[in-house]
mmCIF file of C-alpha atoms in Angstrom:
data_model
loop_
_atom_site.group_PDB
_atom_site.id
_atom_site.type_symbol
_atom_site.label_atom_id
_atom_site.label_comp_id
_atom_site.label_asym_id
_atom_site.label_seq_id
_atom_site.Cartn_x
_atom_site.Cartn_y
_atom_site.Cartn_z
ATOM 1 C CA MET A 1 -9.270 74.207 26.721
ATOM 2 C CA MET A 2 -10.793 70.756 26.372
ATOM 3 C CA GLN A 3 -11.745 69.059 29.623
ATOM 4 C CA ALA A 4 -9.501 66.124 30.498
ATOM 5 C CA ASP A 5 -12.547 63.887 30.911
ATOM 6 C CA ASP A 6 -13.550 64.514 27.260
ATOM 7 C CA PHE A 7 -10.242 63.198 26.004
ATOM 8 C CA GLY A 8 -10.380 59.680 24.681
ATOM 9 C CA PHE A 9 -11.507 57.145 22.137
ATOM 10 C CA GLY A 10 -13.244 54.694 24.426
ATOM 11 C CA THR A 11 -12.090 52.216 27.003
ATOM 12 C CA GLN A 12 -9.902 50.051 24.727
ATOM 13 C CA ILE A 13 -7.070 52.562 25.115
ATOM 14 C CA ARG A 14 -6.157 52.816 28.764
ATOM 15 C CA LYS A 15 -5.246 55.952 30.651
ATOM 16 C CA SER A 16 -2.272 56.152 32.984
ATOM 17 C CA PRO A 17 -2.771 56.960 36.685
ATOM 18 C CA TYR A 18 -0.842 60.173 35.919
ATOM 19 C CA PHE A 19 -3.056 61.115 32.950
ATOM 20 C CA ASP A 20 -5.023 63.890 34.644
ATOM 21 C CA ALA A 21 -1.868 65.299 36.230
ATOM 22 C CA THR A 22 -0.052 65.442 32.876
ATOM 23 C CA VAL A 23 -2.983 67.268 31.245
ATOM 24 C CA ARG A 24 -3.028 69.703 34.174
ATOM 25 C CA TRP A 25 0.717 70.239 33.761
ATOM 26 C CA GLY A 26 0.409 71.045 30.066
ATOM 27 C CA ALA A 27 0.396 67.826 28.024
ATOM 28 C CA LYS A 28 -0.971 68.800 24.612
ATOM 29 C CA GLY A 29 -0.683 65.609 22.593
ATOM 30 C CA PHE A 30 -0.658 61.865 23.211
ATOM 31 C CA SER A 31 0.466 58.776 21.368
ATOM 32 C CA VAL A 32 -0.564 55.158 22.010
ATOM 33 C CA TYR A 33 1.926 52.620 23.394
ATOM 34 C CA ASN A 34 1.048 49.230 24.859
ATOM 35 C CA HIS A 35 -2.652 50.062 24.323
ATOM 36 C CA MET A 36 -2.313 53.118 26.540
ATOM 37 C CA TYR A 37 -1.968 56.886 26.157
ATOM 38 C CA ILE A 38 1.513 58.376 26.560
ATOM 39 C CA PRO A 39 2.030 62.163 26.621
ATOM 40 C CA ARG A 40 4.251 63.134 23.674
ATOM 41 C CA ASP A 41 3.895 66.917 23.651
ATOM 42 C CA PHE A 42 4.587 69.473 26.368
ATOM 43 C CA GLY A 43 5.278 72.302 23.939
ATOM 44 C CA ASP A 44 8.559 72.734 22.062
ATOM 45 C CA PRO A 45 10.434 69.382 21.838
ATOM 46 C CA GLU A 46 13.725 71.271 21.590
ATOM 47 C CA GLN A 47 13.008 73.001 24.916
ATOM 48 C CA ASN A 48 12.105 69.597 26.387
ATOM 49 C CA PHE A 49 15.549 68.364 25.257
ATOM 50 C CA TRP A 50 17.353 71.284 26.924
ATOM 51 C CA ASN A 51 15.276 70.800 30.097
ATOM 52 C CA LEU A 52 16.455 67.177 30.129
ATOM 53 C CA VAL A 53 20.155 67.725 29.464
ATOM 54 C CA ASN A 54 20.543 70.849 31.654
ATOM 55 C CA ASP A 55 18.167 70.177 34.577
ATOM 56 C CA ALA A 56 15.565 67.395 34.812
ATOM 57 C CA ILE A 57 12.236 66.253 33.425
ATOM 58 C CA LEU A 58 9.473 64.037 34.823
ATOM 59 C CA CYS A 59 7.887 61.729 32.245
ATOM 60 C CA ASP A 60 4.753 59.624 32.505
ATOM 61 C CA VAL A 61 5.893 56.222 31.233
ATOM 62 C CA ALA A 62 3.118 54.151 32.815
ATOM 63 C CA VAL A 63 2.915 52.635 29.309
ATOM 64 C CA GLU A 64 6.005 50.614 30.293
ATOM 65 C CA ARG A 65 3.762 47.824 31.509
ATOM 66 C CA GLN A 66 5.230 45.121 33.734
ATOM 67 C CA VAL A 67 4.997 41.409 33.076
ATOM 68 C CA GLU A 68 5.319 39.817 36.508
ATOM 69 C CA ILE A 69 6.728 36.308 36.707
ATOM 70 C CA THR A 70 6.667 34.413 40.001
ATOM 71 C CA GLY A 71 6.764 30.790 41.120
ATOM 72 C CA PRO A 72 9.378 28.109 41.793
ATOM 73 C CA ASP A 73 10.529 28.034 38.136
ATOM 74 C CA ALA A 74 10.514 31.807 37.592
ATOM 75 C CA ALA A 75 14.271 32.188 37.024
ATOM 76 C CA ARG A 76 14.442 29.221 34.638
ATOM 77 C CA PHE A 77 11.420 30.507 32.740
ATOM 78 C CA VAL A 78 12.768 34.068 32.356
ATOM 79 C CA GLN A 79 16.065 32.665 31.035
ATOM 80 C CA MET A 80 14.070 30.788 28.390
ATOM 81 C CA LEU A 81 12.750 34.121 27.050
ATOM 82 C CA THR A 82 16.117 35.820 26.498
ATOM 83 C CA PRO A 83 19.521 35.076 24.961
ATOM 84 C CA ARG A 84 21.255 37.159 27.644
ATOM 85 C CA ASP A 85 22.928 35.116 30.389
ATOM 86 C CA LEU A 86 21.006 35.759 33.621
ATOM 87 C CA SER A 87 22.852 33.216 35.776
ATOM 88 C CA LYS A 88 24.684 35.901 37.764
ATOM 89 C CA MET A 89 21.763 38.320 38.068
ATOM 90 C CA ALA A 90 21.369 39.262 41.724
ATOM 91 C CA VAL A 91 18.203 40.155 43.580
ATOM 92 C CA GLY A 92 17.923 43.954 43.285
ATOM 93 C CA GLN A 93 19.652 44.044 39.917
ATOM 94 C CA CYS A 94 18.232 45.248 36.573
ATOM 95 C CA LYS A 95 19.357 44.122 33.126
ATOM 96 C CA TYR A 96 18.638 45.345 29.600
ATOM 97 C CA ILE A 97 17.535 42.250 27.689
ATOM 98 C CA LEU A 98 16.178 41.212 24.326
ATOM 99 C CA ILE A 99 13.213 38.857 24.045
ATOM 100 C CA THR A 100 13.587 36.769 20.884
ATOM 101 C CA ASN A 101 11.345 34.416 18.951
ATOM 102 C CA ALA A 102 12.290 31.084 17.375
ATOM 103 C CA ALA A 103 13.709 32.841 14.292
ATOM 104 C CA GLY A 104 15.938 35.082 16.430
ATOM 105 C CA GLY A 105 13.655 38.083 15.778
ATOM 106 C CA ILE A 106 13.305 40.676 18.517
ATOM 107 C CA LEU A 107 9.882 40.810 20.200
ATOM 108 C CA ASN A 108 10.804 43.458 22.779
ATOM 109 C CA ASP A 109 13.868 45.100 24.351
ATOM 110 C CA PRO A 110 12.791 45.569 27.968
ATOM 111 C CA ILE A 111 14.479 46.091 31.309
ATOM 112 C CA LEU A 112 14.338 43.020 33.531
ATOM 113 C CA LEU A 113 14.121 43.616 37.299
ATOM 114 C CA ARG A 114 14.736 40.907 39.878
ATOM 115 C CA LEU A 115 12.717 41.742 42.994
ATOM 116 C CA ALA A 116 13.340 38.439 44.791
ATOM 117 C CA GLU A 117 14.718 34.967 44.139
ATOM 118 C CA ASN A 118 11.506 33.922 42.341
ATOM 119 C CA HIS A 119 10.030 37.321 41.472
ATOM 120 C CA PHE A 120 10.769 39.176 38.232
ATOM 121 C CA TRP A 121 9.319 42.150 36.373
ATOM 122 C CA ILE A 122 9.822 42.627 32.647
ATOM 123 C CA SER A 123 9.466 46.393 32.101
ATOM 124 C CA LEU A 124 8.252 46.553 28.537
ATOM 125 C CA ALA A 125 8.838 48.495 25.384
ATOM 126 C CA ASP A 126 5.849 48.582 23.007
ATOM 127 C CA SER A 127 4.665 45.023 22.272
ATOM 128 C CA ASP A 128 2.428 42.373 23.841
ATOM 129 C CA ILE A 129 4.850 40.292 25.884
ATOM 130 C CA LEU A 130 2.252 39.381 28.525
ATOM 131 C CA LEU A 131 0.515 37.267 25.854
ATOM 132 C CA TRP A 132 3.811 35.841 24.572
ATOM 133 C CA ALA A 133 4.977 34.853 28.063
ATOM 134 C CA GLN A 134 1.651 33.245 28.951
ATOM 135 C CA GLY A 135 1.718 31.369 25.641
ATOM 136 C CA VAL A 136 5.293 30.163 26.168
ATOM 137 C CA ALA A 137 4.337 28.974 29.673
ATOM 138 C CA VAL A 138 1.385 26.830 28.551
ATOM 139 C CA HIS A 139 3.325 23.749 27.393
ATOM 140 C CA SER A 140 6.558 24.512 29.234
ATOM 141 C CA GLY A 141 5.834 22.218 32.174
ATOM 142 C CA MET A 142 7.189 24.986 34.422
ATOM 143 C CA ASP A 143 5.542 26.185 37.622
ATOM 144 C CA VAL A 144 5.156 29.932 37.036
ATOM 145 C CA THR A 145 2.459 32.560 37.473
ATOM 146 C CA ILE A 146 2.417 35.339 34.887
ATOM 147 C CA GLY A 147 0.348 38.512 35.048
ATOM 148 C CA GLU A 148 0.338 42.288 34.813
ATOM 149 C CA PRO A 149 0.572 43.884 38.261
ATOM 150 C CA ASP A 150 -0.765 47.325 39.204
ATOM 151 C CA VAL A 151 2.575 49.026 38.557
ATOM 152 C CA SER A 152 3.065 52.358 36.773
ATOM 153 C CA PRO A 153 6.543 53.848 36.212
ATOM 154 C CA LEU A 154 7.595 57.473 36.003
ATOM 155 C CA GLN A 155 10.968 58.559 34.648
ATOM 156 C CA LEU A 156 12.887 61.278 36.443
ATOM 157 C CA GLN A 157 15.776 62.040 34.099
ATOM 158 C CA GLY A 158 18.536 64.637 33.777
ATOM 159 C CA PRO A 159 21.628 65.876 35.661
ATOM 160 C CA LYS A 160 19.559 67.266 38.582
ATOM 161 C CA SER A 161 17.621 64.026 39.072
ATOM 162 C CA GLY A 162 20.006 62.867 41.833
ATOM 163 C CA LEU A 163 19.401 66.044 43.843
ATOM 164 C CA ILE A 164 15.637 65.678 43.476
ATOM 165 C CA MET A 165 15.809 62.020 44.551
ATOM 166 C CA GLN A 166 17.739 63.140 47.651
ATOM 167 C CA GLU A 167 14.968 65.617 48.481
ATOM 168 C CA LEU A 168 12.444 62.793 48.227
ATOM 169 C CA PHE A 169 14.273 59.810 49.722
ATOM 170 C CA GLY A 170 17.245 61.164 51.675
ATOM 171 C CA GLU A 171 20.958 60.772 51.058
ATOM 172 C CA SER A 172 20.991 56.968 51.116
ATOM 173 C CA ILE A 173 19.410 56.951 47.638
ATOM 174 C CA LEU A 174 22.766 58.102 46.234
ATOM 175 C CA ASP A 175 24.170 54.621 47.010
ATOM 176 C CA LEU A 176 21.875 53.164 44.320
ATOM 177 C CA LYS A 177 24.171 51.985 41.518
ATOM 178 C CA TYR A 178 23.497 52.145 37.766
ATOM 179 C CA TYR A 179 21.067 49.339 36.822
ATOM 180 C CA TRP A 180 20.115 48.451 40.398
ATOM 181 C CA MET A 181 16.762 48.883 42.185
ATOM 182 C CA ARG A 182 15.344 49.035 45.690
ATOM 183 C CA GLU A 183 11.958 49.032 47.404
ATOM 184 C CA VAL A 184 11.086 52.320 49.111
ATOM 185 C CA GLU A 185 8.083 54.204 50.474
ATOM 186 C CA LEU A 186 7.194 57.865 50.010
ATOM 187 C CA ASP A 187 4.386 59.307 52.157
ATOM 188 C CA GLY A 188 3.014 55.782 52.509
ATOM 189 C CA MET A 189 3.117 55.145 48.734
ATOM 190 C CA PRO A 190 4.740 51.778 47.856
ATOM 191 C CA LEU A 191 7.458 52.202 45.228
ATOM 192 C CA ILE A 192 10.359 50.533 43.497
ATOM 193 C CA VAL A 193 13.129 52.902 42.447
ATOM 194 C CA SER A 194 15.726 51.929 39.837
ATOM 195 C CA ARG A 195 18.660 53.805 38.327
ATOM 196 C CA THR A 196 17.577 53.305 34.750
ATOM 197 C CA GLY A 197 15.830 55.312 32.038
ATOM 198 C CA TRP A 198 15.390 56.025 28.358
ATOM 199 C CA SER A 199 17.503 59.163 28.086
ATOM 200 C CA SER A 200 21.257 58.366 28.279
ATOM 201 C CA GLU A 201 21.374 60.962 31.084
ATOM 202 C CA LEU A 202 21.601 60.398 34.825
ATOM 203 C CA GLY A 203 18.147 59.167 35.696
ATOM 204 C CA TYR A 204 15.788 57.127 37.801
ATOM 205 C CA GLU A 205 12.583 55.209 37.243
ATOM 206 C CA ILE A 206 9.996 55.316 39.992
ATOM 207 C CA TYR A 207 7.554 52.410 39.838
ATOM 208 C CA LEU A 208 4.303 53.118 41.685
ATOM 209 C CA ARG A 209 2.737 49.911 43.053
ATOM 210 C CA ASP A 210 -0.785 51.292 43.616
ATOM 211 C CA SER A 211 -2.363 53.392 40.863
ATOM 212 C CA ALA A 212 -4.703 55.146 43.336
ATOM 213 C CA HIS A 213 -1.719 57.358 44.295
ATOM 214 C CA GLY A 214 -0.889 58.499 40.736
ATOM 215 C CA ASP A 215 -1.916 62.105 41.180
ATOM 216 C CA ALA A 216 -0.319 62.441 44.624
ATOM 217 C CA LEU A 217 2.998 60.955 43.466
ATOM 218 C CA TRP A 218 3.245 63.203 40.383
ATOM 219 C CA GLU A 219 2.539 66.328 42.440
ATOM 220 C CA ARG A 220 4.929 65.311 45.214
ATOM 221 C CA ILE A 221 7.835 64.813 42.783
ATOM 222 C CA MET A 222 7.103 68.049 40.905
ATOM 223 C CA ALA A 223 7.011 69.971 44.201
ATOM 224 C CA ALA A 224 10.350 68.516 45.331
ATOM 225 C CA GLY A 225 11.869 69.224 41.922
ATOM 226 C CA MET A 226 10.733 72.775 41.311
ATOM 227 C CA PRO A 227 13.674 74.394 43.164
ATOM 228 C CA HIS A 228 16.008 72.309 40.935
ATOM 229 C CA GLY A 229 14.345 73.334 37.665
ATOM 230 C CA LEU A 230 12.286 70.160 37.194
ATOM 231 C CA LYS A 231 9.806 70.399 34.305
ATOM 232 C CA PRO A 232 7.077 68.041 33.130
ATOM 233 C CA GLY A 233 8.264 66.427 29.919
ATOM 234 C CA HIS A 234 8.251 63.511 27.545
ATOM 235 C CA THR A 235 10.968 61.057 26.610
ATOM 236 C CA SER A 236 13.178 62.990 24.205
ATOM 237 C CA SER A 237 13.534 61.667 20.654
ATOM 238 C CA ILE A 238 16.512 63.992 20.226
ATOM 239 C CA ARG A 239 18.399 62.641 23.267
ATOM 240 C CA ARG A 240 17.611 58.996 22.698
ATOM 241 C CA ILE A 241 18.704 59.148 19.052
ATOM 242 C CA GLU A 242 21.903 60.986 20.116
ATOM 243 C CA GLY A 243 22.430 58.091 22.539
ATOM 244 C CA GLY A 244 21.660 55.429 19.903
ATOM 245 C CA MET A 245 18.801 54.023 22.005
ATOM 246 C CA LEU A 246 16.290 51.837 20.183
ATOM 247 C CA SER A 247 12.618 52.582 19.712
ATOM 248 C CA TYR A 248 10.731 49.320 19.209
ATOM 249 C CA HIS A 249 8.597 49.256 15.997
ATOM 250 C CA ALA A 250 10.992 51.851 14.517
ATOM 251 C CA ASP A 251 14.634 50.737 14.910
ATOM 252 C CA ALA A 252 13.804 47.115 15.724
ATOM 253 C CA ASP A 253 10.864 44.807 15.179
ATOM 254 C CA ILE A 254 9.971 41.124 14.959
ATOM 255 C CA ASN A 255 12.053 40.816 11.748
ATOM 256 C CA THR A 256 15.181 42.410 13.263
ATOM 257 C CA ASN A 257 17.806 40.265 14.994
ATOM 258 C CA PRO A 258 20.356 41.303 17.650
ATOM 259 C CA TYR A 259 23.351 40.941 15.307
ATOM 260 C CA GLU A 260 21.909 43.471 12.858
ATOM 261 C CA LEU A 261 21.833 45.990 15.700
ATOM 262 C CA GLY A 262 25.353 45.189 16.913
ATOM 263 C CA LEU A 263 23.900 43.903 20.189
ATOM 264 C CA ASP A 264 26.053 40.781 20.299
ATOM 265 C CA ARG A 265 26.801 41.517 23.973
ATOM 266 C CA LEU A 266 23.172 40.658 24.804
ATOM 267 C CA VAL A 267 23.445 37.213 23.216
ATOM 268 C CA ASN A 268 25.224 34.409 25.099
ATOM 269 C CA LEU A 269 25.139 31.308 22.902
ATOM 270 C CA ASP A 270 27.471 29.350 25.203
ATOM 271 C CA ILE A 271 25.083 29.053 28.146
ATOM 272 C CA GLU A 272 23.553 25.640 28.835
ATOM 273 C CA ALA A 273 20.007 26.985 28.993
ATOM 274 C CA GLU A 274 17.843 26.412 25.935
ATOM 275 C CA PHE A 275 16.411 29.850 25.273
ATOM 276 C CA ILE A 276 13.975 30.589 22.452
ATOM 277 C CA GLY A 277 15.831 31.445 19.238
ATOM 278 C CA LYS A 278 19.156 29.858 20.215
ATOM 279 C CA ALA A 279 19.603 27.756 17.053
ATOM 280 C CA ALA A 280 18.567 30.631 14.773
ATOM 281 C CA LEU A 281 20.889 33.108 16.503
ATOM 282 C CA ARG A 282 23.781 30.662 16.226
ATOM 283 C CA ARG A 283 23.123 30.388 12.484
ATOM 284 C CA ILE A 284 22.885 34.181 12.069
ATOM 285 C CA ARG A 285 26.125 34.654 14.009
ATOM 286 C CA ASP A 286 27.945 32.098 11.839
ATOM 287 C CA GLU A 287 26.623 33.426 8.519
ATOM 288 C CA GLY A 288 26.858 37.087 9.543
ATOM 289 C CA PRO A 289 23.852 39.421 9.489
ATOM 290 C CA ARG A 290 22.499 40.539 6.102
ATOM 291 C CA ARG A 291 21.707 44.042 7.356
ATOM 292 C CA LYS A 292 23.399 46.402 9.793
ATOM 293 C CA GLN A 293 22.299 49.381 11.796
ATOM 294 C CA ILE A 294 24.399 52.475 11.221
ATOM 295 C CA GLY A 295 24.311 56.159 12.115
ATOM 296 C CA LEU A 296 23.726 58.852 9.514
ATOM 297 C CA ILE A 297 24.388 62.570 9.346
ATOM 298 C CA ILE A 298 21.784 63.955 6.942
ATOM 299 C CA ASP A 299 22.934 66.998 4.995
ATOM 300 C CA ALA A 300 19.765 69.109 4.848
ATOM 301 C CA ALA A 301 18.007 72.007 6.545
ATOM 302 C CA PRO A 302 17.220 71.226 10.203
ATOM 303 C CA LEU A 303 14.398 68.667 10.346
ATOM 304 C CA LYS A 304 11.224 70.135 11.847
ATOM 305 C CA GLY A 305 10.542 66.952 13.837
ATOM 306 C CA PRO A 306 11.242 63.213 13.849
ATOM 307 C CA ASN A 307 10.446 61.197 10.727
ATOM 308 C CA THR A 308 6.941 59.718 10.689
ATOM 309 C CA THR A 309 7.662 57.245 7.869
ATOM 310 C CA PHE A 310 10.711 55.175 6.948
ATOM 311 C CA TRP A 311 12.867 57.027 4.424
ATOM 312 C CA ALA A 312 14.543 55.096 1.586
ATOM 313 C CA ILE A 313 18.353 55.017 1.448
ATOM 314 C CA ASN A 314 19.697 54.751 -2.104
ATOM 315 C CA VAL A 315 23.091 54.042 -3.614
ATOM 316 C CA ALA A 316 23.413 54.583 -7.368
ATOM 317 C CA GLY A 317 19.652 54.684 -7.739
ATOM 318 C CA ALA A 318 18.945 51.375 -5.959
ATOM 319 C CA GLN A 319 17.422 51.147 -2.480
ATOM 320 C CA VAL A 320 19.842 49.594 0.042
ATOM 321 C CA GLY A 321 18.099 50.392 3.319
ATOM 322 C CA LYS A 322 15.867 52.712 5.315
ATOM 323 C CA VAL A 323 16.125 55.485 7.869
ATOM 324 C CA THR A 324 14.352 54.273 11.009
ATOM 325 C CA SER A 325 14.720 57.295 13.368
ATOM 326 C CA ALA A 326 15.785 60.790 12.320
ATOM 327 C CA VAL A 327 15.812 64.098 14.179
ATOM 328 C CA TYR A 328 17.631 67.423 14.326
ATOM 329 C CA SER A 329 19.989 67.714 17.308
ATOM 330 C CA PRO A 330 20.276 71.345 18.446
ATOM 331 C CA ARG A 331 23.355 70.429 20.491
ATOM 332 C CA LEU A 332 25.241 68.777 17.614
ATOM 333 C CA GLU A 333 23.656 71.212 15.137
ATOM 334 C CA ARG A 334 23.106 68.352 12.744
ATOM 335 C CA ASN A 335 20.363 66.066 11.459
ATOM 336 C CA ILE A 336 21.149 62.657 12.936
ATOM 337 C CA ALA A 337 19.537 59.318 12.205
ATOM 338 C CA LEU A 338 19.589 55.621 12.929
ATOM 339 C CA ALA A 339 19.273 53.484 9.808
ATOM 340 C CA MET A 340 19.190 49.863 8.701
ATOM 341 C CA VAL A 341 21.141 49.052 5.517
ATOM 342 C CA ALA A 342 22.262 45.987 3.590
ATOM 343 C CA ALA A 343 25.477 44.781 5.240
ATOM 344 C CA GLU A 344 27.670 45.263 2.160
ATOM 345 C CA TYR A 345 26.760 48.973 2.103
ATOM 346 C CA ALA A 346 27.299 49.613 5.828
ATOM 347 C CA ASN A 347 30.630 51.425 5.543
ATOM 348 C CA ILE A 348 31.518 54.297 7.868
ATOM 349 C CA GLY A 349 32.267 57.405 5.812
ATOM 350 C CA ALA A 350 30.303 56.257 2.763
ATOM 351 C CA GLU A 351 27.911 58.720 1.122
ATOM 352 C CA VAL A 352 24.317 57.752 0.365
ATOM 353 C CA GLU A 353 21.107 59.417 -0.776
ATOM 354 C CA VAL A 354 18.200 59.677 1.675
ATOM 355 C CA VAL A 355 14.716 60.332 0.303
ATOM 356 C CA THR A 356 13.147 62.553 2.972
ATOM 357 C CA GLY A 357 9.602 63.894 2.946
ATOM 358 C CA GLN A 358 11.076 67.007 1.282
ATOM 359 C CA GLY A 359 12.914 65.030 -1.404
ATOM 360 C CA PRO A 360 16.350 63.394 -1.836
ATOM 361 C CA VAL A 361 19.351 64.681 0.146
ATOM 362 C CA ARG A 362 22.935 63.605 0.778
ATOM 363 C CA ALA A 363 23.917 61.715 3.933
ATOM 364 C CA VAL A 364 27.098 60.206 5.374
ATOM 365 C CA MET A 365 27.370 56.996 7.405
ATOM 366 C CA VAL A 366 28.909 57.470 10.861
ATOM 367 C CA GLU A 367 29.449 55.569 14.106
ATOM 368 C CA ARG A 368 26.666 55.585 16.664
ATOM 369 C CA PRO A 369 25.878 56.690 19.329
ATOM 370 C CA PHE A 370 26.350 60.314 18.298
ATOM 371 C CA TYR A 371 26.978 61.638 21.810
ATOM 372 C CA ASP A 372 28.721 60.236 24.935
ATOM 373 C CA PRO A 373 29.503 56.881 23.271
ATOM 374 C CA ASN A 374 30.623 55.184 26.493
ATOM 375 C CA LYS A 375 27.469 56.141 28.454
ATOM 376 C CA LYS A 376 29.658 57.915 31.018
ATOM 377 C CA ILE A 377 26.897 60.424 31.827
ATOM 378 C CA ALA A 378 24.204 57.888 32.774
ATOM 379 C CA ALA A 379 26.631 55.666 34.684
ATOM 380 C CA ALA A 380 28.449 58.496 36.519
#
């Protein structure tokens, strides 16, 4: 067993405050996300999936770095970053937003939290929005302060997560509505708790506001959760693909626009605010997107793991798109995938050829998400 303190490639890649705890609890492999290690392997990923959908898992997602925006112009500035209308966003509310560039390309698909009238956190997917926001602010003439606070989230996800939260915070935590947050303390540790997560299951995110308590917080939650079957885990590729949730750099990137993903609901072109990408998004809406994201059922032996490269999608020998995220779902007993294809080929029920690592196979285009399409589970 390698010592935790031997693990690393230097100081450029940061460690989470939960790093040592995750290694102690069985993390075997890590990936890099926002210049930081994220545990991606606690043994069998299929078992991790069942732990999530039947009981609960605790995931170290400290890699979801926060961009903190404060100052008199904070609300106006945040609206400039996103096409989603934030005018009715209340203090204590969270919103899933897209951050777009001048061409309408997606730079990140974070959760926005409003802690106070002039205090926002952007809880990031994997890309450097701290630099983008500071750059946008330079010539904006707006009075804002932008930085990365000492904040490290954990995700507690799965059907038993509500019971575990009750053990930790008492019954009043059950009043927390889907996509809302509140400030709480646990054993003197300052936290924000939100009813959000990257699983499509009932779940919570617990944002630690002082990294010195990382070890204590992890152990405290695991202890409270053990009687309810809580296991250490990692965000489940299987569950998030079933739920049609995006992974940035895979299903979306700087060259992907919201209309290609069918995320029109996150774009409000009628608001007065001039947000970045407004003219481009209006043009894309009027012309119609050239590509579309679709779901695929891939007719092949169960995939051994998620794809690690983009797989070509062919029709009559010509490439018309790519598979962006593929995995075998043990619950659906099928290989499922998210894919991006030329708009004229995005027809539900159509057959295509997918060139997997094992060679070409048949696939059929289907609606996504693959499971619980109305997100009833997470919102329940």
